[in-house]
Amino acid sequence: MLEKYTTYLQNSEKAAPLAVFRILFGGLMIFSTLRFVSQGWVNKYYIEPSFHFKYYGFEFVTAFGQYTYILYAITLLSAIGITLGYKYKTATILFFLSFTYCELIDKTYYLNHYYFVSIIGFLLIFLPANCYFSIDAYRNSKIAFRKIPRYNILVIQLMLCIVYFYAGLAKINTDWLFKAMPLQIWLPSRYYLPVLGDLFQKEWMHYAMSWFGMLYDLAIPFLLLFKRTRVFGFVLVVIFHVLTRVLFPIGIFPYVMICATLIFFDASFHEKIISFFRRLFKIKFVENNRALYLIPNVKKKLLTTLFITFFTFQLVFPFRYMLYPDELFWTEEGYRYSWRVMLIEKGGYVQYKIVNPKTGNWFYVDHNKFLTEYQQKQLRTQADLILEFAHFLEKHYKEKGIENPEVYVESYIALNGRLSQQFVNPTVDLTKVNESFSHKDWILPFNDTIYGF
Amino acid sequence: MKNFKFIFPFILVCLSAIVWSCSDDDPVIESNDIFDRQAMLANWSDNIIIPAYQAFSTDVDALKSAVEAFETEPNEANLNTVRQEWEAAYIAWQNISMFNIGPAETTFMRSFINTYPANVSSINTNISTGNYALQAANANDEQGFPALDYLLFGLADSDAQILEFYTSNVNASNYINYLTDLVDRINVIANQVVASWEGDYRDTFVNNSGAASNSSTNKLLNDWMFYYEVVFRNGKIGFPAGVFSEGSTLPQNVEAFYKKDLSKTLCLEALNAFQDFFNGEAFEGTTRGESVASYLNFLNTMKNGEDLSLIINNQFDLSITAISNLDDNFFNQINTNNNVMLVAFEELQASVVLLKSDMFSALSVAVEFESGDGD
C-alpha cells in the first residue's frame, strides 16, 4: 500500500505545470514588490515609524532606515530570477529570506497572504522548477528535464488544498453560519455596486454569501483534484476571487490564488501555455525528453523528511487554538498562521494609563506620539501587541524619570456586531506580565459563546 | 479540453463585467430596503452644515461691524459690543468646529480660528513690531478667538485698564490694528467657506456618496471622531484637567481662559451640536433627517442587536449632565475640585468607546488611513 503511494509520488510527470507555476508566481511577485514600493509602503510601514511590534522570538529583526529599500531590491531581483529561471537556486533562497525578513520587521502588517507567499517561496527552494523552460535549463542541459517526479507538483497542490480547506473549516462557526457575521456588516456598505449593491442590503443575501463561501472553500480542493469537475472548479475560483477583490481591499492575493490554481490542470494545458510564450517571445526550442528520476539517496531522504515535517506542521498548527481556553475570536491566541482569512469584524478602543506609584498621580498616554494610525488600529484588537506596547511605555517612562511606572489598559472590543465589551482587565499592571506561549489570563472572559472551529 | 476555447472568453466577459461594475458614479438607487446614503449627505449639508456655517458667518459679520465701530470710537460701550459679538460668534463656532471637510480643511479653518492657549508673547511681539503674517501655519496660536479672548479680556485686570490699551497706550493704534486684523481674518475664512458650500462644494460633497476611504461619509465621520476625541474631549476637558500631563493640571489651557466664565457654555454648545449631528437634527428647529443614528437603526433591523443609537444617545445625555455639574468657569473648577472634571472626562470617554469601537464597526466605515491591504 505504502509502496503504491511512494511509486505514485515518484512517477514521472511532465514538468510544464511546475514551470508555468514558477513563471506566474515569479511574475506576480515582481508586480507585487513594485506595487508595494510604488505605494510608498516601505517608507510608511518600515522607515517612518519609530516603534515596531516584534514577532515573538524575532526581536532582532529591524529595519535599516533608507537601506531597507535594498531588501526590496533583492526581493525584486530574486523574483525576476525565479520568473526567468535564472540562477534559480540562489533566487529562491534570496527571495524567501528577503521577503520573510521584511515581513518580520513589524507584526502590525501580518497578513495571511504574506504568510502564503513566504510558504510558497520556501517550497520553491526545494522544487526543481527551473528544469523546464528556464534560462538555467537552456544554459545547462544537465539540469534540463521534461519530466520530474510527480511529488514536486503535488506539493504545491497540497499546499493550496490546505489553504482552501482550512479557510473553509474556519468558516464553520455559529457567527459565520447562523448570524451571517461579519458579512452582515461588510456587505451592506458596498451598496454602490450595480446589481450586487442592492442585493447586499438584503439579509438573505448575507446568509447565502456566508454559506456559499464556506461550502466553496471546503469543496474547491476536491473539485480541482478531480478531472471532471476541474474546469467548473476553476470557473468558481475565478468568480470567487474576483468578487472578493471587488469587495475587499486584499491586494494581489486573488490573482496569486487564481494563477496558483492553474497547477491543478493537466500538463498538456501547461505545455500549450508554454508554446504560447515561446511563440510570443520567438524562443527557439528543441524539446528534450529527458526525465528526472528520483534516486533514493541521503539528500532525497532529507527532502522527504522535510516535506513530511512541513506538511504535518501545516496540518496541525492551525488547531493549536484548542490548547487555549476562552473564545478564539476574542483572545486570538492561535489565530494567525491558520488561514482564517477575512473571518471576523473587530472594532476596538484602547487607552493606556500610567500610574506613578510614588505620587499616586496618573495620566493617559497620547498614542499618536509613538504609533502610526495603522499600528494603533492593530493594537486595539490584539493582546500580544497590547502587552508589547505596555512594556515599551514602561521603558519609556522609566527613562523619563518615573521609577517603576505601572501600566494599565482600558480596552474595549466589539466583535462581529456585538456591543463593546471590556477586553483587558483594567486592574492588571501589565509591567508585571511577561510574554509567553501560555494563556493571557489578564484578558477578561468573553461573555458570549461561539460554537465551531 | 474542448471546453477551454469557451472558458477563457467566458472568464474574460465575467472579469470585464465585474471590473466595469467597479465604477461608482451611479446615482442614488431608489428602494425601500436601502438606506439612502445620499439623502444622509444631503441632510447633513443642507440642514445642518450650511445653515450652521451661514449663522456663524452672520455672527462674524456682526463682530466685524462692532470692531469697526470700536476702531472709529474706542470707548467702553463699543468695547462691550465687541465682546458681546465675540461671545455670540464663539458660541456659533462650536456648531461647526466638528466639520473639517472640504473648504474647512483646505483653509485650515479650525487651526486658525480656535487654537488655544493663545501664544501671548508672540501676540505681544506682533503688536509692538506691527510685523506679522497671519497666514503662516505656525501663527495659528496668535489669532482666532483665543487671541481675541486675550485682547478683549486678558490685557489687564480691570475693564478701564483694558480700554487704555486702545486709547492712551503708546501702541494704541497697533492694538487696534491687530484687533481688526484678527477679526478680518476670521471673517475672510468664514466667508470663503460659506461661499464654497453655497457654490460647488455642496454638490461635490453630496455626490461623493460611495464607501471608499475618501468618500464624504468616511472622511466626515473620521474627522468628526477625531474632533470628539482630541479637540473636544482632550482640548476642552482632558488637557486642562491634567489627564495627559503626568498628573499636573493645566487650568490655564481651558477654552476662553481670559473671559473665564464662558468655558462651560462653549463646551455644552459643542456637545449639543455634536449630539444633534449624530441624530440628524436640523440646525434650525428640531426636525430630524437621515444621519448616523438612523443609519445605525437601519442596519440594526437586520441583526436584531442592541439599539446602538439609543445607547449612544444615553451616554451623550450622561455627559451633558456631568458637564452641567461643572462650574461655568473651568479654570476655577480645576483649581477647586478637579475630580468633577475627571468625572466629566470619564463620561466623555465612555462615548469614545461606543463611537470608535461600536459605531465605526457597525457602519463598516474604513478608517481614513487605510491605503494598505487587508486580511
Coordinates of C-alpha atoms in Angstrom, one line a residue, chain B residues 3 15 19 50 66 88 118 140 165 170 172 184 201 209 224 230 249 267 274 284 296 312-313 317 326:
Chain B
N3 CA -14.1 23.5 -23.1
L15 CA -14.0 39.8 -15.4
V19 CA -14.3 45.4 -13.3
I50 CA -24.6 75.0 5.5
A66 CA -18.6 96.0 16.1
A88 CA -22.0 85.1 20.1
A118 CA -3.1 81.7 22.8
N140 CA -2.3 79.7 14.4
F165 CA -4.5 99.8 25.6
V170 CA 1.7 104.4 23.2
A172 CA -2.8 102.0 20.8
D184 CA -11.0 90.4 9.4
Y201 CA -18.8 72.1 -2.9
S209 CA -21.6 59.1 -1.7
W224 CA -15.9 64.0 13.4
V230 CA -9.0 65.2 20.5
T249 CA -3.3 70.2 35.9
C267 CA -18.5 73.1 26.0
F274 CA -22.3 67.0 18.3
E284 CA -32.7 75.4 12.9
L296 CA -27.4 52.5 12.7
I312 CA -25.0 56.3 22.3
N313 CA -27.7 59.0 22.9
D317 CA -27.1 62.7 27.9
L326 CA -19.2 71.9 36.4

